[in-house]
Amino acid sequence: MPLSEFSAIQHYFMQDSLRQDADGVVLGIGDDAAVLAPPAGQQLVVSADTLVQGVHFPSDSAPKDIGYRSLAVNLSDLAAMAATPRWYTLCLTAPALEDAWLSEFCAGLAAAARGTGIALVGGDTTSGPLTISVQVMGSVEAGTALQRYGASPGDGIYVTGTLGDAAAGLALLESEQAPSISIDHLIDRFLRPTPRLVESRLLVNRASSCIDISDGLLADLGHICERSAVAAEIWADQLPLSPELKECSGEQALANALAGGDDYELCFTVPPAAEPGLLAEFEQQRLECTRIGQVIEGSGVRCLDARGNLIQGLRAGYEHFRT
Ligand code: ADP
Ligand code: MG
């Protein structure tokens, strides 16, 4: 039986697993607004992302995956700023409020929140086509947020994890191929992106710029270049490709890694003097990052093959309202 707005809020959005009695929540869900207290000396970092059914996730996605994804993609934006996650609001528009759906959706939110310390502190619930809008709030020591601005010629260009898996996973999901270990891995990389929050902590005071890759490496590294007024040269044979991607995507693997969306890995630049320290730190914590190129003077992103020849005709990433 469909629930009322009030009982959905009471039963699902006020549940312990989403509120966690987090630090700094003076007043949580249930009043006209939340009251939050950021730690002294810290700055608030705020971002929002909306997920529309059929645009940002396939229409037949499981509610648990939708819940996970709604929060995870937002956490990725906090990671890109090197912010510590604190609170989030959830604006849910849905055709109806069903117990089974809400319970799975909230389990997905809780799974994405696990270990990050983030707490749900408010939102809105309305009826209409399924759309989920999450706003996250995090904090940083004053002045330490990473930005797209700041890359200089000579800086190394790095990415976390592997590239292209999610785009391949989405294509496989839609092609309904018989499952295999590799196919399942790629689909999981699409459905369950890992916000690189741990990695981003190591970038504070070391990286000169950072972005999370949601629209594909070429497009997002392009944003760093534009904001920093520099160019980027990347090397195709240095891009970190998973064995699963190579197995399942064959010739498409490089295109997926360069232009496929939804990876939610971090792309960042590091001045030469900071590179050894940063790499040592990644290694010590058993975290992965790969140097894929360097910042140069000029504008735009160019990709070279193993012989140093320019790869022509590359397509950048996804854009809403593309004309
Ligand atoms: P108002 O009518 O004053 O806007 P609402 O009835 O919309 O209040 O919301 C009541 C409380 O429930 C508020 O604290 C609001 O932040 C919270 N809330 C509503 N929808 C959600 C949701 N989807 N997730 C989390 N909190 C919600
Ligand atoms: Mg309201």
mmCIF file of C-alpha atoms and ligand atoms in Angstrom:
data_model
loop_
_atom_site.group_PDB
_atom_site.id
_atom_site.type_symbol
_atom_site.label_atom_id
_atom_site.label_comp_id
_atom_site.label_asym_id
_atom_site.label_seq_id
_atom_site.Cartn_x
_atom_site.Cartn_y
_atom_site.Cartn_z
ATOM 1 C CA MET A 1 0.000 0.000 0.000
ATOM 2 C CA PRO A 2 1.367 3.470 -0.843
ATOM 3 C CA LEU A 3 2.557 5.540 2.126
ATOM 4 C CA SER A 4 1.796 9.153 2.923
ATOM 5 C CA GLU A 5 4.590 11.714 2.727
ATOM 6 C CA PHE A 6 4.584 12.006 6.523
ATOM 7 C CA SER A 7 4.913 8.295 7.237
ATOM 8 C CA ALA A 8 7.618 7.875 4.578
ATOM 9 C CA ILE A 9 9.666 10.558 6.341
ATOM 10 C CA GLN A 10 9.049 9.028 9.776
ATOM 11 C CA HIS A 11 9.660 5.412 8.840
ATOM 12 C CA TYR A 12 12.405 5.724 6.316
ATOM 13 C CA PHE A 13 14.226 9.054 6.303
ATOM 14 C CA MET A 14 14.362 9.378 10.100
ATOM 15 C CA GLN A 15 15.751 5.852 10.581
ATOM 16 C CA ASP A 16 18.892 5.461 12.711
ATOM 17 C CA SER A 17 21.022 4.091 9.895
ATOM 18 C CA LEU A 18 20.714 7.394 8.006
ATOM 19 C CA ARG A 19 20.999 9.851 10.902
ATOM 20 C CA GLN A 20 23.725 8.224 12.937
ATOM 21 C CA ASP A 21 23.660 11.040 15.523
ATOM 22 C CA ALA A 22 26.423 12.647 13.532
ATOM 23 C CA ASP A 23 28.684 15.368 14.854
ATOM 24 C CA GLY A 24 27.442 18.880 14.385
ATOM 25 C CA VAL A 25 23.739 18.060 13.946
ATOM 26 C CA VAL A 26 22.123 20.484 16.394
ATOM 27 C CA LEU A 27 18.666 19.795 14.939
ATOM 28 C CA GLY A 28 18.015 17.091 12.346
ATOM 29 C CA ILE A 29 14.954 15.919 10.401
ATOM 30 C CA GLY A 30 11.521 16.900 11.715
ATOM 31 C CA ASP A 31 11.521 20.662 12.008
ATOM 32 C CA ASP A 32 11.225 23.278 9.260
ATOM 33 C CA ALA A 33 14.990 23.233 8.715
ATOM 34 C CA ALA A 34 18.082 21.557 10.110
ATOM 35 C CA VAL A 35 20.559 23.367 12.350
ATOM 36 C CA LEU A 36 24.179 22.392 11.718
ATOM 37 C CA ALA A 37 27.415 23.386 13.398
ATOM 38 C CA PRO A 38 30.554 23.092 11.256
ATOM 39 C CA PRO A 39 33.746 22.506 13.284
ATOM 40 C CA ALA A 40 35.504 25.704 14.368
ATOM 41 C CA GLY A 41 38.018 26.999 11.836
ATOM 42 C CA GLN A 42 36.600 24.941 8.973
ATOM 43 C CA GLN A 43 34.891 26.025 5.788
ATOM 44 C CA LEU A 44 31.683 24.478 4.477
ATOM 45 C CA VAL A 45 31.873 22.734 1.075
ATOM 46 C CA VAL A 46 28.494 22.267 -0.632
ATOM 47 C CA SER A 47 27.482 20.459 -3.800
ATOM 48 C CA ALA A 48 24.328 18.961 -5.334
ATOM 49 C CA ASP A 49 23.606 16.403 -8.032
ATOM 50 C CA THR A 50 20.275 15.318 -9.443
ATOM 51 C CA LEU A 51 19.597 11.872 -10.847
ATOM 52 C CA VAL A 52 16.717 11.507 -13.291
ATOM 53 C CA GLN A 53 15.327 8.083 -14.127
ATOM 54 C CA GLY A 54 16.171 7.101 -17.685
ATOM 55 C CA VAL A 55 18.878 9.783 -17.926
ATOM 56 C CA HIS A 56 21.293 9.062 -15.067
ATOM 57 C CA PHE A 57 20.277 5.471 -14.400
ATOM 58 C CA PRO A 58 18.402 2.892 -16.471
ATOM 59 C CA SER A 59 14.653 2.825 -15.818
ATOM 60 C CA ASP A 60 14.766 -0.745 -14.522
ATOM 61 C CA SER A 61 17.540 -0.093 -11.943
ATOM 62 C CA ALA A 62 17.108 -1.690 -8.527
ATOM 63 C CA PRO A 63 16.064 0.847 -5.841
ATOM 64 C CA LYS A 64 19.096 -0.118 -3.752
ATOM 65 C CA ASP A 65 21.430 0.776 -6.613
ATOM 66 C CA ILE A 66 19.604 4.058 -7.202
ATOM 67 C CA GLY A 67 19.951 4.971 -3.522
ATOM 68 C CA TYR A 68 23.633 4.065 -3.472
ATOM 69 C CA ARG A 69 24.363 5.993 -6.618
ATOM 70 C CA SER A 70 22.446 9.128 -5.557
ATOM 71 C CA LEU A 71 24.698 9.602 -2.576
ATOM 72 C CA ALA A 72 27.939 8.162 -4.017
ATOM 73 C CA VAL A 73 28.130 10.579 -6.957
ATOM 74 C CA ASN A 74 27.682 13.472 -4.541
ATOM 75 C CA LEU A 75 30.345 12.124 -2.175
ATOM 76 C CA SER A 76 32.643 12.018 -5.184
ATOM 77 C CA ASP A 77 32.278 15.793 -5.552
ATOM 78 C CA LEU A 78 33.325 16.214 -1.921
ATOM 79 C CA ALA A 79 36.316 13.941 -2.597
ATOM 80 C CA ALA A 80 37.286 16.145 -5.540
ATOM 81 C CA MET A 81 37.461 19.102 -3.138
ATOM 82 C CA ALA A 82 39.269 17.059 -0.438
ATOM 83 C CA ALA A 83 36.359 17.775 1.909
ATOM 84 C CA THR A 84 35.307 15.608 4.845
ATOM 85 C CA PRO A 85 31.663 14.536 4.341
ATOM 86 C CA ARG A 86 29.312 15.719 7.103
ATOM 87 C CA TRP A 87 25.634 16.100 6.155
ATOM 88 C CA TYR A 88 23.263 15.713 3.236
ATOM 89 C CA THR A 89 19.714 16.533 2.217
ATOM 90 C CA LEU A 90 17.541 14.400 -0.041
ATOM 91 C CA CYS A 91 14.833 15.730 -2.369
ATOM 92 C CA LEU A 92 12.896 12.729 -3.593
ATOM 93 C CA THR A 93 10.290 12.965 -6.331
ATOM 94 C CA ALA A 94 8.548 9.637 -6.948
ATOM 95 C CA PRO A 95 5.304 8.478 -8.617
ATOM 96 C CA ALA A 96 4.286 6.724 -5.343
ATOM 97 C CA LEU A 97 5.833 5.962 -1.953
ATOM 98 C CA GLU A 98 5.997 2.156 -1.588
ATOM 99 C CA ASP A 99 7.412 0.381 1.475
ATOM 100 C CA ALA A 100 9.521 -2.118 -0.451
ATOM 101 C CA TRP A 101 10.985 0.544 -2.730
ATOM 102 C CA LEU A 102 11.769 3.000 0.094
ATOM 103 C CA SER A 103 13.310 0.336 2.268
ATOM 104 C CA GLU A 104 15.703 -0.784 -0.507
ATOM 105 C CA PHE A 105 16.419 2.788 -1.597
ATOM 106 C CA CYS A 106 17.366 3.770 1.973
ATOM 107 C CA ALA A 107 19.521 0.648 2.325
ATOM 108 C CA GLY A 108 21.418 1.879 -0.751
ATOM 109 C CA LEU A 109 21.856 5.324 0.793
ATOM 110 C CA ALA A 110 23.118 3.730 4.007
ATOM 111 C CA ALA A 111 25.579 1.557 2.057
ATOM 112 C CA ALA A 112 27.049 4.588 0.303
ATOM 113 C CA ALA A 113 27.217 6.505 3.596
ATOM 114 C CA ARG A 114 28.939 3.695 5.507
ATOM 115 C CA GLY A 115 32.327 4.679 6.826
ATOM 116 C CA THR A 116 32.082 8.275 5.606
ATOM 117 C CA GLY A 117 30.381 9.798 8.669
ATOM 118 C CA ILE A 118 27.760 11.582 6.542
ATOM 119 C CA ALA A 119 24.238 11.980 7.982
ATOM 120 C CA LEU A 120 20.855 12.720 6.375
ATOM 121 C CA VAL A 121 19.547 15.948 7.916
ATOM 122 C CA GLY A 122 16.561 16.947 5.784
ATOM 123 C CA GLY A 123 14.975 17.136 2.393
ATOM 124 C CA ASP A 124 11.697 17.182 0.569
ATOM 125 C CA THR A 125 9.315 14.509 -0.671
ATOM 126 C CA THR A 126 7.073 15.186 -3.656
ATOM 127 C CA SER A 127 5.145 13.222 -6.263
ATOM 128 C CA GLY A 128 6.116 13.102 -9.921
ATOM 129 C CA PRO A 129 8.472 11.216 -12.272
ATOM 130 C CA LEU A 130 11.295 9.515 -10.317
ATOM 131 C CA THR A 131 13.996 12.108 -9.652
ATOM 132 C CA ILE A 132 16.465 12.181 -6.784
ATOM 133 C CA SER A 133 18.319 15.308 -5.840
ATOM 134 C CA VAL A 134 20.958 15.091 -3.129
ATOM 135 C CA GLN A 135 22.861 17.995 -1.660
ATOM 136 C CA VAL A 136 25.988 17.161 0.294
ATOM 137 C CA MET A 137 27.820 19.306 2.801
ATOM 138 C CA GLY A 138 31.390 18.694 3.873
ATOM 139 C CA SER A 139 34.103 20.696 5.529
ATOM 140 C CA VAL A 140 37.771 21.512 5.058
ATOM 141 C CA GLU A 141 40.420 23.259 7.131
ATOM 142 C CA ALA A 142 40.092 26.866 5.962
ATOM 143 C CA GLY A 143 41.831 27.386 2.624
ATOM 144 C CA THR A 144 42.649 23.744 1.851
ATOM 145 C CA ALA A 145 39.840 22.840 -0.590
ATOM 146 C CA LEU A 146 41.223 21.501 -3.877
ATOM 147 C CA GLN A 147 40.051 23.253 -7.014
ATOM 148 C CA ARG A 148 40.114 22.893 -10.788
ATOM 149 C CA TYR A 149 42.271 25.995 -10.782
ATOM 150 C CA GLY A 150 45.961 25.668 -9.928
ATOM 151 C CA ALA A 151 47.640 23.331 -12.449
ATOM 152 C CA SER A 152 50.988 24.622 -13.827
ATOM 153 C CA PRO A 153 53.165 23.495 -16.753
ATOM 154 C CA GLY A 154 55.472 20.720 -15.520
ATOM 155 C CA ASP A 155 52.968 19.234 -13.051
ATOM 156 C CA GLY A 156 52.314 15.507 -13.353
ATOM 157 C CA ILE A 157 48.758 14.406 -14.197
ATOM 158 C CA TYR A 158 47.387 11.499 -12.173
ATOM 159 C CA VAL A 159 44.221 9.442 -11.872
ATOM 160 C CA THR A 160 43.049 7.090 -9.125
ATOM 161 C CA GLY A 161 41.822 3.554 -9.858
ATOM 162 C CA THR A 162 41.098 2.401 -13.399
ATOM 163 C CA LEU A 163 39.301 4.241 -16.200
ATOM 164 C CA GLY A 164 36.484 3.249 -18.535
ATOM 165 C CA ASP A 165 35.007 0.435 -16.456
ATOM 166 C CA ALA A 166 31.708 2.160 -15.729
ATOM 167 C CA ALA A 167 31.001 3.092 -19.360
ATOM 168 C CA ALA A 168 31.688 -0.493 -20.396
ATOM 169 C CA GLY A 169 29.536 -1.707 -17.502
ATOM 170 C CA LEU A 170 26.593 0.451 -18.580
ATOM 171 C CA ALA A 171 26.853 -0.820 -22.173
ATOM 172 C CA LEU A 172 26.960 -4.415 -20.912
ATOM 173 C CA LEU A 173 24.002 -3.807 -18.610
ATOM 174 C CA GLU A 174 21.966 -2.552 -21.554
ATOM 175 C CA SER A 175 23.082 -5.377 -23.866
ATOM 176 C CA GLU A 176 21.831 -8.017 -21.404
ATOM 177 C CA GLN A 177 24.715 -10.388 -22.095
ATOM 178 C CA ALA A 178 25.110 -13.564 -20.078
ATOM 179 C CA PRO A 179 26.932 -12.757 -16.822
ATOM 180 C CA SER A 180 30.600 -13.587 -16.248
ATOM 181 C CA ILE A 181 33.018 -12.553 -13.502
ATOM 182 C CA SER A 182 34.452 -9.778 -15.687
ATOM 183 C CA ILE A 183 31.077 -8.524 -16.905
ATOM 184 C CA ASP A 184 29.740 -8.460 -13.350
ATOM 185 C CA HIS A 185 32.794 -6.490 -12.225
ATOM 186 C CA LEU A 186 32.258 -3.832 -14.897
ATOM 187 C CA ILE A 187 28.523 -3.561 -14.208
ATOM 188 C CA ASP A 188 29.314 -3.205 -10.519
ATOM 189 C CA ARG A 189 31.738 -0.389 -11.302
ATOM 190 C CA PHE A 190 28.843 1.426 -13.003
ATOM 191 C CA LEU A 191 26.220 0.696 -10.340
ATOM 192 C CA ARG A 192 28.481 1.113 -7.334
ATOM 193 C CA PRO A 193 31.092 3.802 -7.940
ATOM 194 C CA THR A 194 33.579 4.281 -5.091
ATOM 195 C CA PRO A 195 33.967 7.908 -4.050
ATOM 196 C CA ARG A 196 37.735 8.391 -3.606
ATOM 197 C CA LEU A 197 37.486 10.026 -0.204
ATOM 198 C CA VAL A 198 40.496 8.280 1.326
ATOM 199 C CA GLU A 199 42.727 9.160 -1.614
ATOM 200 C CA SER A 200 41.585 12.773 -1.560
ATOM 201 C CA ARG A 201 42.833 13.209 2.031
ATOM 202 C CA LEU A 202 46.360 12.598 0.745
ATOM 203 C CA LEU A 203 46.055 15.320 -1.872
ATOM 204 C CA VAL A 204 45.600 18.183 0.606
ATOM 205 C CA ASN A 205 48.541 20.613 0.433
ATOM 206 C CA ARG A 206 50.104 18.429 -2.308
ATOM 207 C CA ALA A 207 47.940 18.447 -5.458
ATOM 208 C CA SER A 208 47.778 21.673 -7.460
ATOM 209 C CA SER A 209 44.306 20.921 -8.878
ATOM 210 C CA CYS A 210 41.708 18.152 -8.770
ATOM 211 C CA ILE A 211 38.417 17.077 -10.369
ATOM 212 C CA ASP A 212 36.308 13.939 -10.210
ATOM 213 C CA ILE A 213 35.762 12.183 -13.520
ATOM 214 C CA SER A 214 32.017 12.015 -14.114
ATOM 215 C CA ASP A 215 31.864 12.892 -17.819
ATOM 216 C CA GLY A 216 35.014 11.129 -19.059
ATOM 217 C CA LEU A 217 38.726 11.890 -18.656
ATOM 218 C CA LEU A 218 39.072 14.124 -21.740
ATOM 219 C CA ALA A 219 36.120 16.302 -20.778
ATOM 220 C CA ASP A 220 36.964 16.587 -17.089
ATOM 221 C CA LEU A 221 40.712 17.065 -17.491
ATOM 222 C CA GLY A 222 39.657 19.663 -20.073
ATOM 223 C CA HIS A 223 37.914 21.562 -17.258
ATOM 224 C CA ILE A 224 41.142 21.645 -15.220
ATOM 225 C CA CYS A 225 43.002 22.955 -18.270
ATOM 226 C CA GLU A 226 40.431 25.631 -18.974
ATOM 227 C CA ARG A 227 40.269 26.870 -15.381
ATOM 228 C CA SER A 228 44.050 26.729 -14.942
ATOM 229 C CA ALA A 229 44.793 28.200 -18.420
ATOM 230 C CA VAL A 230 47.124 25.329 -19.340
ATOM 231 C CA ALA A 231 47.126 22.307 -21.688
ATOM 232 C CA ALA A 232 47.445 18.610 -20.900
ATOM 233 C CA GLU A 233 49.368 15.898 -22.702
ATOM 234 C CA ILE A 234 48.330 12.367 -21.796
ATOM 235 C CA TRP A 235 49.811 9.057 -22.920
ATOM 236 C CA ALA A 236 47.366 6.399 -24.091
ATOM 237 C CA ASP A 237 49.656 3.530 -23.126
ATOM 238 C CA GLN A 238 49.901 4.798 -19.535
ATOM 239 C CA LEU A 239 46.162 4.880 -18.858
ATOM 240 C CA PRO A 240 45.191 2.414 -16.117
ATOM 241 C CA LEU A 241 42.828 -0.106 -17.740
ATOM 242 C CA SER A 242 41.418 -2.991 -15.731
ATOM 243 C CA PRO A 243 41.950 -6.540 -17.019
ATOM 244 C CA GLU A 244 38.158 -6.857 -17.092
ATOM 245 C CA LEU A 245 37.842 -3.838 -19.402
ATOM 246 C CA LYS A 246 40.523 -5.175 -21.744
ATOM 247 C CA GLU A 247 38.802 -8.551 -21.830
ATOM 248 C CA CYS A 248 35.269 -7.281 -22.455
ATOM 249 C CA SER A 249 35.765 -4.087 -24.453
ATOM 250 C CA GLY A 250 38.649 -5.007 -26.771
ATOM 251 C CA GLU A 251 39.200 -2.150 -29.205
ATOM 252 C CA GLN A 252 36.681 0.044 -27.400
ATOM 253 C CA ALA A 253 38.715 -0.027 -24.155
ATOM 254 C CA LEU A 254 40.718 3.119 -24.939
ATOM 255 C CA ALA A 255 37.644 5.074 -26.051
ATOM 256 C CA ASN A 256 35.858 4.044 -22.849
ATOM 257 C CA ALA A 257 38.820 5.151 -20.742
ATOM 258 C CA LEU A 258 39.118 8.528 -22.471
ATOM 259 C CA ALA A 259 35.508 9.500 -23.033
ATOM 260 C CA GLY A 260 33.312 7.102 -21.048
ATOM 261 C CA GLY A 261 31.437 8.697 -18.163
ATOM 262 C CA ASP A 262 30.554 7.606 -14.630
ATOM 263 C CA ASP A 263 34.002 6.509 -13.440
ATOM 264 C CA TYR A 264 34.051 8.812 -10.402
ATOM 265 C CA GLU A 265 37.809 8.454 -10.143
ATOM 266 C CA LEU A 266 39.845 11.542 -9.276
ATOM 267 C CA CYS A 267 42.058 13.296 -11.810
ATOM 268 C CA PHE A 268 44.631 15.601 -10.211
ATOM 269 C CA THR A 269 47.849 17.440 -10.932
ATOM 270 C CA VAL A 270 50.946 17.463 -8.720
ATOM 271 C CA PRO A 271 53.961 19.810 -8.840
ATOM 272 C CA PRO A 272 57.232 17.844 -9.363
ATOM 273 C CA ALA A 273 58.515 18.664 -5.851
ATOM 274 C CA ALA A 274 55.445 17.063 -4.250
ATOM 275 C CA GLU A 275 55.325 13.921 -6.411
ATOM 276 C CA PRO A 276 57.742 11.627 -4.481
ATOM 277 C CA GLY A 277 56.063 12.318 -1.127
ATOM 278 C CA LEU A 278 52.605 11.785 -2.534
ATOM 279 C CA LEU A 279 53.535 8.530 -4.274
ATOM 280 C CA ALA A 280 55.177 7.210 -1.104
ATOM 281 C CA GLU A 281 52.008 8.016 0.833
ATOM 282 C CA PHE A 282 49.786 6.244 -1.711
ATOM 283 C CA GLU A 283 52.028 3.206 -1.627
ATOM 284 C CA GLN A 284 52.181 3.089 2.152
ATOM 285 C CA GLN A 285 48.390 3.167 2.360
ATOM 286 C CA ARG A 286 48.078 0.653 -0.481
ATOM 287 C CA LEU A 287 46.074 3.083 -2.587
ATOM 288 C CA GLU A 288 46.320 3.296 -6.357
ATOM 289 C CA CYS A 289 47.146 6.225 -8.563
ATOM 290 C CA THR A 290 48.793 6.386 -11.979
ATOM 291 C CA ARG A 291 50.741 9.156 -13.691
ATOM 292 C CA ILE A 292 49.095 9.493 -17.102
ATOM 293 C CA GLY A 293 50.705 12.621 -18.491
ATOM 294 C CA GLN A 294 51.884 16.124 -17.808
ATOM 295 C CA VAL A 295 50.658 19.676 -17.782
ATOM 296 C CA ILE A 296 52.105 21.788 -20.594
ATOM 297 C CA GLU A 297 51.654 25.321 -21.855
ATOM 298 C CA GLY A 298 48.792 26.034 -24.238
ATOM 299 C CA SER A 299 45.159 24.950 -24.204
ATOM 300 C CA GLY A 300 43.183 21.724 -24.552
ATOM 301 C CA VAL A 301 43.911 18.060 -23.904
ATOM 302 C CA ARG A 302 45.926 15.973 -26.353
ATOM 303 C CA CYS A 303 46.485 12.253 -26.223
ATOM 304 C CA LEU A 304 49.610 10.580 -27.638
ATOM 305 C CA ASP A 305 50.031 6.942 -28.620
ATOM 306 C CA ALA A 306 52.984 4.754 -27.583
ATOM 307 C CA ARG A 307 55.123 6.179 -30.424
ATOM 308 C CA GLY A 308 54.392 9.765 -29.404
ATOM 309 C CA ASN A 309 51.969 10.413 -32.275
ATOM 310 C CA LEU A 310 48.860 12.482 -31.692
ATOM 311 C CA ILE A 311 45.669 10.413 -31.602
ATOM 312 C CA GLN A 312 43.145 12.231 -33.808
ATOM 313 C CA GLY A 313 39.387 12.469 -33.708
ATOM 314 C CA LEU A 314 38.758 11.756 -30.039
ATOM 315 C CA ARG A 315 35.268 12.456 -28.780
ATOM 316 C CA ALA A 316 34.829 14.097 -25.385
ATOM 317 C CA GLY A 317 32.218 13.150 -22.816
ATOM 318 C CA TYR A 318 28.528 13.478 -22.135
ATOM 319 C CA GLU A 319 26.817 16.856 -21.999
ATOM 320 C CA HIS A 320 23.218 17.706 -21.169
ATOM 321 C CA PHE A 321 21.548 20.158 -23.557
ATOM 322 C CA ARG A 322 24.254 19.537 -26.185
ATOM 323 C CA THR A 323 23.358 21.549 -29.289
HETATM 324 P P1 ADP B 1 7.895 21.713 5.231
HETATM 325 O O1 ADP B 1 6.479 21.494 4.816
HETATM 326 O O2 ADP B 1 8.058 22.652 6.382
HETATM 327 O O3 ADP B 1 8.818 21.978 4.089
HETATM 328 P P2 ADP B 1 8.201 18.888 5.159
HETATM 329 O O4 ADP B 1 6.877 18.301 5.604
HETATM 330 O O5 ADP B 1 8.488 18.938 3.704
HETATM 331 O O6 ADP B 1 8.363 20.311 5.852
HETATM 332 O O7 ADP B 1 9.364 18.095 5.877
HETATM 333 C C1 ADP B 1 9.333 17.785 7.252
HETATM 334 C C2 ADP B 1 10.712 17.376 7.693
HETATM 335 O O8 ADP B 1 11.090 16.197 6.981
HETATM 336 C C3 ADP B 1 11.777 18.412 7.410
HETATM 337 O O9 ADP B 1 12.726 18.353 8.455
HETATM 338 C C4 ADP B 1 12.401 17.932 6.121
HETATM 339 O O10 ADP B 1 13.759 18.355 6.019
HETATM 340 C C5 ADP B 1 12.297 16.411 6.279
HETATM 341 N N1 ADP B 1 12.200 15.692 4.989
HETATM 342 C C6 ADP B 1 11.228 15.748 4.067
HETATM 343 N N2 ADP B 1 11.497 14.944 3.017
HETATM 344 C C7 ADP B 1 12.676 14.358 3.284
HETATM 345 C C8 ADP B 1 13.511 13.441 2.600
HETATM 346 N N3 ADP B 1 13.192 12.956 1.387
HETATM 347 N N4 ADP B 1 14.663 13.085 3.193
HETATM 348 C C9 ADP B 1 15.015 13.588 4.377
HETATM 349 N N5 ADP B 1 14.297 14.435 5.085
HETATM 350 C C10 ADP B 1 13.132 14.828 4.542
HETATM 351 MG MG MG B 2 8.129 20.472 2.098
#
